[in-house]
Each structure stands twice: as C-alpha cells, then as structure tokens.
Short mmCIF file of C-alpha atoms and ligand atoms in Angstrom, two decimals:
data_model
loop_
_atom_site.label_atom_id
_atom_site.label_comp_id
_atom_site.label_asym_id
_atom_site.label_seq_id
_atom_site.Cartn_x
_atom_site.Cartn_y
_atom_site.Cartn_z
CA UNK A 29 0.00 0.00 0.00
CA UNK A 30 0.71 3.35 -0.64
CA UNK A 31 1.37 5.80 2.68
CA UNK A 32 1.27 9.54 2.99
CA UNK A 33 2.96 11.23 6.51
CA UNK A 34 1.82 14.88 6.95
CA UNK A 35 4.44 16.62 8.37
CA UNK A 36 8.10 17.59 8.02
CA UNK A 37 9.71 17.03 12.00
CA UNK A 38 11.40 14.36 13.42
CA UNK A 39 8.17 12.58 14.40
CA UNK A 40 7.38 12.36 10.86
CA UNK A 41 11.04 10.70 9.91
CA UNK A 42 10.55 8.77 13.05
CA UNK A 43 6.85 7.62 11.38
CA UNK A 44 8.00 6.99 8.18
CA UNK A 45 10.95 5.14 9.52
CA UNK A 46 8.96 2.56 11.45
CA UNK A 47 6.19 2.48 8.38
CA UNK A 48 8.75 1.89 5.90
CA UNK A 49 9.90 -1.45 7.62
CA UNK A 50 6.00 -3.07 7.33
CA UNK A 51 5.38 -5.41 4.49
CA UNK A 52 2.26 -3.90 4.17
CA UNK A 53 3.60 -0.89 2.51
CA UNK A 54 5.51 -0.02 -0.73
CA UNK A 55 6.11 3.61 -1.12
CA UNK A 56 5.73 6.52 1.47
CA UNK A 57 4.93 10.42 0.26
CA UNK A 58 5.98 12.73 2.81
CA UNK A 59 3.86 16.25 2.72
CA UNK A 60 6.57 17.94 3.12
CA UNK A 61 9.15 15.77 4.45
CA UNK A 62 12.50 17.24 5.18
CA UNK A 63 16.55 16.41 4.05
CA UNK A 64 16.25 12.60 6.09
CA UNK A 65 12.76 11.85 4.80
CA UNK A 66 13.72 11.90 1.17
CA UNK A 67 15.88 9.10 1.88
CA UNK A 68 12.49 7.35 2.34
CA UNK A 69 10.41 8.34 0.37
CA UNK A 70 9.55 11.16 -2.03
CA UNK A 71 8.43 14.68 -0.60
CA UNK A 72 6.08 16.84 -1.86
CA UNK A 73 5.68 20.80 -0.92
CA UNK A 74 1.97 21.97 -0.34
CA UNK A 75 0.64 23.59 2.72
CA UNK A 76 -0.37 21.35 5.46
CA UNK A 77 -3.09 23.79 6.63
CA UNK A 78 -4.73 23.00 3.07
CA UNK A 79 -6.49 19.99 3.94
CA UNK A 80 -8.51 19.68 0.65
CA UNK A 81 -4.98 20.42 -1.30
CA UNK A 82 -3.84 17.24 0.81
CA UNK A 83 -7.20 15.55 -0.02
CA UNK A 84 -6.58 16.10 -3.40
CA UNK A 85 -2.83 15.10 -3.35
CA UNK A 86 -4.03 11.76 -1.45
CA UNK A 87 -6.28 11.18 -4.48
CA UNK A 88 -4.37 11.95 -7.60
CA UNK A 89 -1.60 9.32 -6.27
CA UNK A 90 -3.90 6.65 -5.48
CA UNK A 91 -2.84 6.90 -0.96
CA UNK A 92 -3.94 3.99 0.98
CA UNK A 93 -3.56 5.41 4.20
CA UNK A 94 -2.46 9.23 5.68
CA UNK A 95 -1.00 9.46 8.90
CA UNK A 96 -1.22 12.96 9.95
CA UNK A 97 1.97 14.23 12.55
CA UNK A 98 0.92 17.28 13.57
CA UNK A 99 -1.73 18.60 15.44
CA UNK A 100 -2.87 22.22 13.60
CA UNK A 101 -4.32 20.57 10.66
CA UNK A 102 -5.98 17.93 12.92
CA UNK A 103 -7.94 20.49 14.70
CA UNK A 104 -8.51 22.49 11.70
CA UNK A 105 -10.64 18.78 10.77
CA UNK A 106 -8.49 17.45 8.00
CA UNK A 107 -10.01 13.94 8.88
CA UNK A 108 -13.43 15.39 8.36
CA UNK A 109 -12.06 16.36 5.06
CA UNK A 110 -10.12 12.82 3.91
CA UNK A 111 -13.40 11.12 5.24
CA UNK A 112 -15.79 12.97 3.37
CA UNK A 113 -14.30 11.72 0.32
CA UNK A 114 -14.00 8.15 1.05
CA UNK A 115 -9.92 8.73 1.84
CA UNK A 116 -8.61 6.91 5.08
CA UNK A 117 -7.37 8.82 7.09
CA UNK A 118 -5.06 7.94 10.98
CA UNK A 119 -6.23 11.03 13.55
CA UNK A 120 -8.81 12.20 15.45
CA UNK A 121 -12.24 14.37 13.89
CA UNK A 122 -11.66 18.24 14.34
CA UNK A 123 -14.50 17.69 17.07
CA UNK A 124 -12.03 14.81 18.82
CA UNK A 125 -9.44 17.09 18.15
CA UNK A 126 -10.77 19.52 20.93
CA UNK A 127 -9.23 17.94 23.58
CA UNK A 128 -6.24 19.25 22.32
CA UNK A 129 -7.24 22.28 20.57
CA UNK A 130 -9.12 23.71 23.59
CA UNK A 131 -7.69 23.30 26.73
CA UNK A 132 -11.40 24.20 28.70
CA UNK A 133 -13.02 21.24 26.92
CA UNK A 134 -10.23 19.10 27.75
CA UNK A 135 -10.59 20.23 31.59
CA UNK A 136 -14.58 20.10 31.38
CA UNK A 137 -14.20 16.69 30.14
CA UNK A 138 -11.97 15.58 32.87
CA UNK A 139 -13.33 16.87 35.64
CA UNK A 140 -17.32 15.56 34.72
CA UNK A 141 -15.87 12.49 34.48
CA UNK A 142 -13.40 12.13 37.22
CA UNK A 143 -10.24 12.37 35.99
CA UNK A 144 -7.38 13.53 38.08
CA UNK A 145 -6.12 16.75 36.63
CA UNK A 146 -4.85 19.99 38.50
CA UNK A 147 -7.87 22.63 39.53
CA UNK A 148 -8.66 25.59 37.49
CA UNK A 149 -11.07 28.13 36.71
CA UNK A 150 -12.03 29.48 33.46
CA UNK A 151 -12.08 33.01 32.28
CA UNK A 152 -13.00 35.62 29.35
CA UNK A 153 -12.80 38.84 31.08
CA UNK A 154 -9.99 40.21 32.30
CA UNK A 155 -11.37 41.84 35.44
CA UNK A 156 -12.49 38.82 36.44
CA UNK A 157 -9.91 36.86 36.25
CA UNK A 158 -7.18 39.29 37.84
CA UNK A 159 -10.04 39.32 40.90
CA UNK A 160 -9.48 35.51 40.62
CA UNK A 161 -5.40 35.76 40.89
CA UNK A 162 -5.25 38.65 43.34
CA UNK A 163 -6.67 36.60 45.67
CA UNK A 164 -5.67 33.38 45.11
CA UNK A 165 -1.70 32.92 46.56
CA UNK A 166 0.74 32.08 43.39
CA UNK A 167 2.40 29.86 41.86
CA UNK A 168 -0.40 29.79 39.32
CA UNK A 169 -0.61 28.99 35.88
CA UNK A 170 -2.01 30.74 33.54
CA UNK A 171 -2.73 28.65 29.78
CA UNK A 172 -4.56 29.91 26.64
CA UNK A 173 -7.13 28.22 25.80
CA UNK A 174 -6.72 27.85 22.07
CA UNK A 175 -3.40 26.33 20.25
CA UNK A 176 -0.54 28.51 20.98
CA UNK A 177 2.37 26.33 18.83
CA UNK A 178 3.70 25.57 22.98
CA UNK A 179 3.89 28.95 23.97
CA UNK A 180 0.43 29.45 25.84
CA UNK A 181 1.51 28.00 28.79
CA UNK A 182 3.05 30.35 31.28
CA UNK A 183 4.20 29.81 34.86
CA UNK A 184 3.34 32.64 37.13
CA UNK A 185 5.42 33.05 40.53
CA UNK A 186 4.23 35.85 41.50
CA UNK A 187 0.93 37.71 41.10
CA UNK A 188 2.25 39.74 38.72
CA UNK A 189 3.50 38.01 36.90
CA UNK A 190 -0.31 36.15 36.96
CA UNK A 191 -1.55 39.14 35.80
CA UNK A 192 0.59 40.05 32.69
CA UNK A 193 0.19 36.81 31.86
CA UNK A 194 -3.81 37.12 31.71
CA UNK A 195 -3.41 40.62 29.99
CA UNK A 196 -0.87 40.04 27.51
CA UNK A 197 -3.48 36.66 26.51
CA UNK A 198 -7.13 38.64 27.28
CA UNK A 199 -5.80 42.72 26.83
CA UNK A 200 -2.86 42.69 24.10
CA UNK A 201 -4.67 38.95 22.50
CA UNK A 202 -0.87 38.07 21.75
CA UNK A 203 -2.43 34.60 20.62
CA UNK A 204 -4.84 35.93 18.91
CA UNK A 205 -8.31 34.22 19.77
CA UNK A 206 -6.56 31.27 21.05
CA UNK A 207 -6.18 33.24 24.41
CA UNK A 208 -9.97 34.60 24.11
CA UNK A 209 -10.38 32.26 27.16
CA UNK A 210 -8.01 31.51 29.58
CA UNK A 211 -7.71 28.88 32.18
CA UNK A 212 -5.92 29.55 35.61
CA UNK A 213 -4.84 26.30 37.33
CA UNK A 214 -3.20 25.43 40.60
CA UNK A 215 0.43 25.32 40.09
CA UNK A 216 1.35 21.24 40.10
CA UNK A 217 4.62 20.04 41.11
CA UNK A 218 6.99 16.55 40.01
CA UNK A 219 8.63 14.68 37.55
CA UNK A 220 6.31 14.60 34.20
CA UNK A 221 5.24 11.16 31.71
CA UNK A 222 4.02 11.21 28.52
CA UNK A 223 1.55 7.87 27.16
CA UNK A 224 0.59 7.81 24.08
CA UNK A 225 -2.48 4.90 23.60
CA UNK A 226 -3.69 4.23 19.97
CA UNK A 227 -7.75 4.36 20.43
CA UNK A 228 -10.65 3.51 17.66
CA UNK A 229 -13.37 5.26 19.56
CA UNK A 230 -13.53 2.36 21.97
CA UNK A 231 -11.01 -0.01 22.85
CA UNK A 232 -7.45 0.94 23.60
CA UNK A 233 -3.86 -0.40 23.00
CA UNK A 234 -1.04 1.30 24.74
CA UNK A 235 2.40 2.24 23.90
CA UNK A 236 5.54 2.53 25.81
CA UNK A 237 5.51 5.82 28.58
CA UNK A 238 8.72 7.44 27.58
CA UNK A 239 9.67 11.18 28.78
CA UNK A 240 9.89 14.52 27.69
CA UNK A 241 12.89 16.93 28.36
CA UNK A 242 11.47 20.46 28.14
CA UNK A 243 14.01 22.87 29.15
CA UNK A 244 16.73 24.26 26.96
CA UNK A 245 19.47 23.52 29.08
CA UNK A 246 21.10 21.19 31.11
CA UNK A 247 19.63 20.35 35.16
CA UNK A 248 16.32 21.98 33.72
CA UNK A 249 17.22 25.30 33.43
CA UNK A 250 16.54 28.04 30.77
CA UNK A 251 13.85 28.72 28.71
CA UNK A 252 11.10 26.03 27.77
CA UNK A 253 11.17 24.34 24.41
CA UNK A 254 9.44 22.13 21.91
CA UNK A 255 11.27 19.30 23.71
CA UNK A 256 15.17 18.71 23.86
CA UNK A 257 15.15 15.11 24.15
CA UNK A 258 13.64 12.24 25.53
CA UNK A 259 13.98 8.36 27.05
CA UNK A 260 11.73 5.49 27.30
CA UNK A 261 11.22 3.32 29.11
CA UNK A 262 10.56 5.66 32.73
CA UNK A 263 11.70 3.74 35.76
CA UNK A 264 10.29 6.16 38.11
CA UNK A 265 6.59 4.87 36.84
CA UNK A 266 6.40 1.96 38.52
CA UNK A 267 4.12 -0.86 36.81
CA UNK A 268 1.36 -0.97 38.91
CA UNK A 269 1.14 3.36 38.97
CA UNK A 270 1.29 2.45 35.13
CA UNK A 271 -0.94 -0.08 34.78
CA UNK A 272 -3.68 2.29 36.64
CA UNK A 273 -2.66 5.73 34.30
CA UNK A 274 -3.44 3.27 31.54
CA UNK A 275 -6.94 2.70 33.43
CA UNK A 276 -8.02 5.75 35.08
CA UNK A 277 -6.55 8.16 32.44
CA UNK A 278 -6.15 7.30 29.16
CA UNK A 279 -9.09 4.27 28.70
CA UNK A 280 -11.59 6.62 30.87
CA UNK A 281 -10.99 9.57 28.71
CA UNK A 282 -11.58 7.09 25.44
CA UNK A 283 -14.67 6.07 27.73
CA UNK A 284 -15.74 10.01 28.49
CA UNK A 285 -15.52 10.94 24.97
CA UNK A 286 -17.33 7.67 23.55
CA UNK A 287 -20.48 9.06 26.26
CA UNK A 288 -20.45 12.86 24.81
CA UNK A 289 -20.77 11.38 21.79
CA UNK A 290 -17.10 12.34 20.23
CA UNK A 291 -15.57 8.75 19.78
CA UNK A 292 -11.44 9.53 19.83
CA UNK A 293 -10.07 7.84 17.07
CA UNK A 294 -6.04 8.36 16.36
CA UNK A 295 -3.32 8.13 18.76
CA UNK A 296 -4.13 10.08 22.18
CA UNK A 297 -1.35 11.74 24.25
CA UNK A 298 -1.40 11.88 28.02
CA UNK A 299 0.87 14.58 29.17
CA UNK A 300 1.20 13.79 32.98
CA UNK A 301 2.32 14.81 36.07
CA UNK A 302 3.13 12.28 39.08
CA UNK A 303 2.42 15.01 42.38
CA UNK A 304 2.73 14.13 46.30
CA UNK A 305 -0.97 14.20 44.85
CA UNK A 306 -1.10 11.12 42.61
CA UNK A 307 -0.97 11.09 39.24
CA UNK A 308 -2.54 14.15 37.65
CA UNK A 309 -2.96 15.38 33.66
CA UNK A 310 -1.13 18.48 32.78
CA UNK A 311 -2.80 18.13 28.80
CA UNK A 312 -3.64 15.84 26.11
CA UNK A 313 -2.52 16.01 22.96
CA UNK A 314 -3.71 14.44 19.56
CA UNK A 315 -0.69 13.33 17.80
CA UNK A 316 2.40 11.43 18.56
CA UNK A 317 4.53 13.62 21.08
CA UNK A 318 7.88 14.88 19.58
CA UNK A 319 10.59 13.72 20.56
CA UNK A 320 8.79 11.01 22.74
CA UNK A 321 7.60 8.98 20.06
CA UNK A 322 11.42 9.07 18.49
CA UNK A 323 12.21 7.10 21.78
CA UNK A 324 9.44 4.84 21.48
CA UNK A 325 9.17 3.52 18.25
CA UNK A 326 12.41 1.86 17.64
CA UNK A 327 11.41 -0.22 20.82
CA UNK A 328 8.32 -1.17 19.11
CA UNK A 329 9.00 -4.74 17.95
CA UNK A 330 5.61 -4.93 16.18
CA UNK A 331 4.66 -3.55 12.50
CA UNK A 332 3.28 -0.13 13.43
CA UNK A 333 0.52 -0.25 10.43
CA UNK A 334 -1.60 -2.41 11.53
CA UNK A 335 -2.25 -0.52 14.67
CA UNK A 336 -3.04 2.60 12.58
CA UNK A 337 -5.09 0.61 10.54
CA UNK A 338 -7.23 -0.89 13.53
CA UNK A 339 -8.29 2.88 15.13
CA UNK A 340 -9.81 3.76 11.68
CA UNK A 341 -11.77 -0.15 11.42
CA UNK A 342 -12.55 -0.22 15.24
CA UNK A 343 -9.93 -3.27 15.64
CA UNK A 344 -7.90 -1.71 18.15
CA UNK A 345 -8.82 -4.31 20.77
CA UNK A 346 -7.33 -7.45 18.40
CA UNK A 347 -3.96 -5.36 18.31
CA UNK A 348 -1.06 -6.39 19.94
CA UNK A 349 2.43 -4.66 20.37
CA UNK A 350 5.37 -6.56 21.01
CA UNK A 351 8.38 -3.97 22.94
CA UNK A 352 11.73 -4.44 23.23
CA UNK A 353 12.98 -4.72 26.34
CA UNK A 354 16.50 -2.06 25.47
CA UNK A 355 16.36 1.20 26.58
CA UNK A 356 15.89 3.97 24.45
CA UNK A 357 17.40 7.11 24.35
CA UNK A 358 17.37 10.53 22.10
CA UNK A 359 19.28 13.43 22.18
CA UNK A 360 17.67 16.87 20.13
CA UNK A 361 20.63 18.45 18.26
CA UNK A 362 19.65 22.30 18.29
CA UNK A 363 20.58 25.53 16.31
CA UNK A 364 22.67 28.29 17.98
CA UNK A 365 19.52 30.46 19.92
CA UNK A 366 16.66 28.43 19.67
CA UNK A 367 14.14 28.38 21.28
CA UNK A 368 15.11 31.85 20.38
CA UNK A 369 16.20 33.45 17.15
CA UNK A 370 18.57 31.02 14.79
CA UNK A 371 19.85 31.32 11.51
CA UNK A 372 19.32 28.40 8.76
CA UNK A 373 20.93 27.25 5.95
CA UNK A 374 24.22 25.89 7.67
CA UNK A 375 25.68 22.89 6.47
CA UNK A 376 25.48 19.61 8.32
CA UNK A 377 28.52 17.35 8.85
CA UNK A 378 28.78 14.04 10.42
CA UNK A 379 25.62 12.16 9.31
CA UNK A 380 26.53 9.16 7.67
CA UNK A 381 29.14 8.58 10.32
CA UNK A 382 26.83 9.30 12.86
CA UNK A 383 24.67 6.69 11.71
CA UNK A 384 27.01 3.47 10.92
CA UNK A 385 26.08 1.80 14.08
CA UNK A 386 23.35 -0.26 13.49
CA UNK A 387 21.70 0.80 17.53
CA UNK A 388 22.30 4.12 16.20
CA UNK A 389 19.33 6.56 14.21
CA UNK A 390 19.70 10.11 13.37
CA UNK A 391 16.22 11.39 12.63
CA UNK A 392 15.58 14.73 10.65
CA UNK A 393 13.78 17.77 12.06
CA UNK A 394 14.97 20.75 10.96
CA UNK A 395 16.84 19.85 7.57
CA UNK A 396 16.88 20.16 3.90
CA UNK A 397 18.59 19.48 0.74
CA UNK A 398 20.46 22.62 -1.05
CA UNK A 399 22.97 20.89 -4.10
CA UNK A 400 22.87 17.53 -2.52
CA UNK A 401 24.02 18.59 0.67
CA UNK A 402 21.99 18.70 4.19
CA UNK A 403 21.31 22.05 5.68
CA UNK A 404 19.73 23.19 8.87
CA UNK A 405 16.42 24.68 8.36
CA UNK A 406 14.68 24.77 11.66
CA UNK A 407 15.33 25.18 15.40
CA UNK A 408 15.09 21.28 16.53
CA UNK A 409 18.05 20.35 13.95
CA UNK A 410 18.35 16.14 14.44
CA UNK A 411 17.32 13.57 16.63
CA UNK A 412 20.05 11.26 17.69
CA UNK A 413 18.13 7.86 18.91
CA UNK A 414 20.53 5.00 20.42
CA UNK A 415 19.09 2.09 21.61
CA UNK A 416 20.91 -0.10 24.54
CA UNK A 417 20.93 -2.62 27.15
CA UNK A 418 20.23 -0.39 29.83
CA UNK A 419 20.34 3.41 29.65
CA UNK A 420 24.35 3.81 30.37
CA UNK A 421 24.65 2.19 27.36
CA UNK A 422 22.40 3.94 25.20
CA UNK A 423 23.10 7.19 26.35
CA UNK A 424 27.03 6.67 25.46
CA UNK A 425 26.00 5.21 22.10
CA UNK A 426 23.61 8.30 21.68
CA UNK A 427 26.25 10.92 22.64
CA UNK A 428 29.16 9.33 21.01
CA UNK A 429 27.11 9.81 17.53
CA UNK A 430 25.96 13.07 18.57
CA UNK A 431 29.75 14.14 18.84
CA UNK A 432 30.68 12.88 15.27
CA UNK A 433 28.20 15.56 13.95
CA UNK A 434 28.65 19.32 13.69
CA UNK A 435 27.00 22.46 11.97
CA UNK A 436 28.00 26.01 13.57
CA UNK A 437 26.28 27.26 16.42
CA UNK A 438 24.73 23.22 17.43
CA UNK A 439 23.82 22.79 21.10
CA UNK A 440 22.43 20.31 22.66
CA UNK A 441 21.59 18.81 26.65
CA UNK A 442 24.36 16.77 27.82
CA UNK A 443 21.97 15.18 30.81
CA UNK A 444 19.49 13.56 28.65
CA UNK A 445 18.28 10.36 30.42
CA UNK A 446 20.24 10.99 33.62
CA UNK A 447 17.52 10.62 36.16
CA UNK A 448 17.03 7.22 34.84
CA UNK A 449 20.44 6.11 34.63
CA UNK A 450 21.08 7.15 38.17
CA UNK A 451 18.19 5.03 39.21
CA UNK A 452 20.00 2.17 38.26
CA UNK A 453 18.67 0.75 35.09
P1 AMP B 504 0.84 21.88 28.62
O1 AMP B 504 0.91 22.46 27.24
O2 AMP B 504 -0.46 22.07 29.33
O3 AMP B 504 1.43 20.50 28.77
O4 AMP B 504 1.94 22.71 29.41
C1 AMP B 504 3.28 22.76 29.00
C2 AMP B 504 4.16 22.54 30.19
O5 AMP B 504 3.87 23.49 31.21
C3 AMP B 504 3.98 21.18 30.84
O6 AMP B 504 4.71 20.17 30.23
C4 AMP B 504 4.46 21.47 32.24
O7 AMP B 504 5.89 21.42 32.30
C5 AMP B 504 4.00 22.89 32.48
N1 AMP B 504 2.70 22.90 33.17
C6 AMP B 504 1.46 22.82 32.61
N2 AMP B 504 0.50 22.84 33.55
C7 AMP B 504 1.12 22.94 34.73
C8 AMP B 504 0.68 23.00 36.09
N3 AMP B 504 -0.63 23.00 36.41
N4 AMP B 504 1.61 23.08 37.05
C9 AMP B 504 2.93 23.12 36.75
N5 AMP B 504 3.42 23.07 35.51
C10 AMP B 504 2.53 22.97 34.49
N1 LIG B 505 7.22 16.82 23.44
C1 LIG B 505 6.05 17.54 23.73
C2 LIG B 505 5.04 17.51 22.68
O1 LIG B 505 5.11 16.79 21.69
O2 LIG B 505 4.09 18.26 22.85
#
C-alpha cells in the first residue's frame, strides 16, 4: 500500500521510519518531508493547513492510508475532510481534536468524568480573572485556551506576573483568539510522563511511557522548548502506577468521549504529572509527542501499520504490540539560539558517520537538501536515537554519535536520560 505522513519534523522521519519497515507498505509520500525523509520516500511541498490540497494530493496518487503528525491541521478537521471523500485517514475528527485544541473542553471533560487533573477556573474577562489571581496565593498557571504552537503555557510566581500573563493573553490577544479564554490552574509540582495509547473510539492499546525533556538547558534550566530530548522506558513509573494511568486516564478519557458522543479515534497523548498528589494530567494532545515517540518507536518490535489501521476499522482491541525490552534514548541536536532566534541554511557534517552503528538513528527535524548537501532549516536540527541494554549504554551510544556531527552554532543537553540512569537501570 501506498502511505502519505503529513508533516516535516522528526516525528514524521521517526513515522515513516517505522512504516517503511511493514510489508504492508511499498512507497511513502511525505507532505513535506524534510533532508532525512527523502531518503524514504519522495516529498512533496503543499501547505499542510490546506487539507482539501492534501485531499486532493491523497487522491491523484492513489494513498492507501495518511498518517497525519501534527496537530494544527488535525484540529482544523483534515479527517473530516479525507473522510468525506472516502480517503482513510489515521487522527482524530476536528470535534475529537478539541481535547487538544481547547484546553477548557479538555478540563470540562476531565473533571465531569473524574479524571485527576490539576484545579482551574475558566475566564473571558480580564477583570475577572485578575479578581481571581489577586486573591488566590501564586504559583499559578495561567494557559490559553486555544493552540498557541507551545507557547500558551506560562508559569506565574508571583501575582504579577499572573496578571501580565492574563493581559498580555485577554488585553494585548498576543495569541490571537486562542487566548480569548483563559484557564488559571493550581500550580502542580513533580517529575512529568508522557503515554501515548492508539484508540478507535472504543477499545485501547497502549504504547511505551517514555519522557519529555522540556528545558533548553542542562539540570532543567533556561527557557522552555518544543522538547530537547527524551527516554523510554521511565523507571520512576512503577508498573502498577502504570498499569492504573493506563486505566483511570487514558481508557476513561476514550470512555468520556465515547459518552459525549465524540468517539477519539487516532493516537491520544497523556501529558502527565506524578504530584505528592497522585498522578494528575497536565494536557492531552492528539498526535504522537515529539521527541517522545522518536524514543518509542524503535522499541516497538511490532509492524506499526496495523495498529493505525485498527483505530480507523474499530480493531484496536485485536492489536497487539510486542516492545523491546533495550532502553531507548534521544538526544535533540539544536541551532545556535533556539528556542530563540537562529539562523538556517548551515551545512550539516557528520551524518553518515553518525549513523554506521546499526543501535544508532539520526532522525531529521529541521533539515533540507540545497545541491545535494543537508542544511539546517529549523530550530530542533536532528534527533540522535541509540538504543541499549540499559540506559548507560544507550546514552554513550547516543552521545558518542551526537559528537561525530557538527553544523556552527549546534547545542544540545548533555543530561538527557540521567535521572534514569542514576536510578539504576
Ligand atoms: P501543557 O501544554 O499544558 O502541557 O503545558 C506545558 C508545560 O507546562 C507542561 O509540560 C508542564 O511542564 C508545564 N505545566 C502545565 N500545567 C502545569 C501545572 N498546572 N503546574 C505546573 N506546571 C505545568
Ligand atoms: N514533546 C512535547 C510535545 O510533543 O508536545
């Protein structure tokens, strides 16, 4: 069959990497792809906001099945789209999609139907809500209700800083309607998990938890990113605690949205917090997470495809996956500022050597082609993925590859994985 991956990050090289290897599938389009895809399969520019340009793309080449990576054109209801004409289609319906694309539904949704999440109050006018924050004692959080591309999230230590953050979102709209509405939740506090389950409205299969490195820099410091690296599996999520987020979180929210009458089909993302509290959700998200799912997958012993296949045809429930037990470990390769400014266009060296060990993947993010050579092109540059026999080992093999490559101005966090090699595993 023929595949199409929306997308061009390292989640979608990560995708098409792990579709690639099915016998189920002969030939993968990336929309767009980026400088690793292409050693895949062929990429093809359009907009990925354009869903009936991507309908139409799907149609003209005859696609079998589109996985769709990110989560803007999801919530913009490209499945609606693909559906309506008879294309399948892996992701949730833009309605399905809410629980990403508006963090009040998401809350509203957890808290009629008991699922642990942090406390929080919703607001539209500004007056209001700086009553709220005035005299409620900070830390509080203040979040945007709408997508914000991960930056409607902000941290508030102090009251003031509570209240900027409500009037740059509400007063200055600096996300536009997306922070029309805002939430303010109790601040939460501990080490964070990320599950992603594959649902088909019903029934439920789970992947590997696996975990998220958010902050620039190394020991968690500096600014907050789109992720800077991540490990799976998570020692500090012990199998029964597991076992029960699996229950109480991730098949009760497949269960809450089957009552309202908004079956979730796609892959559903559990971004969680374990408190002094329990377990508690900090979001869900409607696509694989990136980098999380660049850990995951190469422990996924199973053909991937199937699984896909069985949340469009309701067959989730007959779908096994079969893990490997290694540890899994990758390192984000960055460009000189981000999360801030960066330039692009700097040529990459070190891939191929990189990449000769066979435990050993460098996914694309950022990249393209100029003459035949690889060039940066975003802020999240490459994804170096080692896998090991426990995480000393994969972290070395990660870190040694990530040394053999080079492009001016690369950073990256040295202390990827280190909580969970220093608990032993
Ligand atoms: P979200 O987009 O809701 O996952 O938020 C992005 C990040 O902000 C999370 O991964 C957490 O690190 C942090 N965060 C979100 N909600 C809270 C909260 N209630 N308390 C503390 N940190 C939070
Ligand atoms: N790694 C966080 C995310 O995908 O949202």
């Amino acid at each position: 069959m023929k595949v199409m991956i929306v997308g061009g990050g390292g989640r979608e090289h990560a995708l098409g990497w792990k579709i690639a290897r099915s016998p189920l599938v002969d030939d993968i389009i990336f929309v767009p792809g980026n400088g690793g895809t292409e050693e895949i399969g062929e990429c093809v520019k359009a907009d990925t906001g354009d869903s009936g340009a991507l309908a139409d793309i799907a149609s003209r080449r005859g696609v079998d099945l589109t996985v769709v990576g990110p989560e803007a054109p999801l919530v913009a209801g490209i499945v609606d789209e693909f559906n309506s004409r008879g294309l399948k289609v892996f992701g949730p319906s833009a309605d399905a999609a809410q629980i990403e694309g508006s963090k009040y539904f998401a809350k509203d949704l957890m808290e009629k139907h008991g699922i642990p999440t942090g406390r929080a109050r919703l607001f539209t006018s500004f007056e209001d809500a700086r009553e709220y924050v005035e005299s409620t004692p900070a830390p509080l959080v203040v979040k945007a209700d709408g997508l914000a591309a991960g930056k409607g999230v902000i941290i508030a230590t102090d009251t003031d800083a509570a209240v900027k953050a409500l009037s740059d979102c509400l007063v200055q709209r600096m996300f536009g309607d997306s922070g029309s509405r805002v939430l303010v939740e109790e601040y939460l506090e501990g080490p964070e998990v990320s599950i992603l389950s594959l649902s088909d409205g019903r029934d439920v299969a789970h992947m590997v938890p696996s975990q998220d490195h958010k902050r620039a820099y190394d020991g968690d410091e500096g600014p907050n990113t789109g992720g800077m690296g991540a490990y799976s599996p998570v020692p500090l999520l012990d199998a029964d605690t597991e076992a029960g987020t699996q229950r109480n979180v991730m098949n009760a929210t497949v269960e809450a949205m089957a009552e309202e009458g908004i079956p979730y089909r796609g892959v559903l993302y559990g971004g969680l917090m374990l408190t002094g509290d329990g377990l508690k959700v900090l979001e869900f998200n409607v696509r694989f997470g990136d980098p999380e799912v660049q850990a995951v997958l190469p422990r996924l012993e199973s053909d991937l495809v199937p699984g896909l296949l069985a949340t469009i045809d309701g067959t989730i429930s007959a779908y096994e996956m079969e893990w490997s037990p290694e540890y899994c470990v990758c390192v984000v390769l960055a460009s000189g500022g981000y999360p801030g400014k960066y330039e692009t266009g700097i040529p990459i060296t070190g891939l191929r050597a990189a990449s000769s060990d066979s435990n050993v993947e460098v996914f694309h993010a950022g990249t393209r082609r100029e003459d035949g050579k690889v060039v940066t092109a975003g802020g999240r540059v490459l994804n170096v993925v080692a896998l090991g026999k426990d995480f000393g080992n994969a972290r070395g093999l990660a870190y040694q590859a990530a040394r053999m490559i080079d492009f001016e101005g690369m950073h990256y966090r040295t202390d990827i994985g280190h909580r969970a090699a220093r608990s032993g595993s």
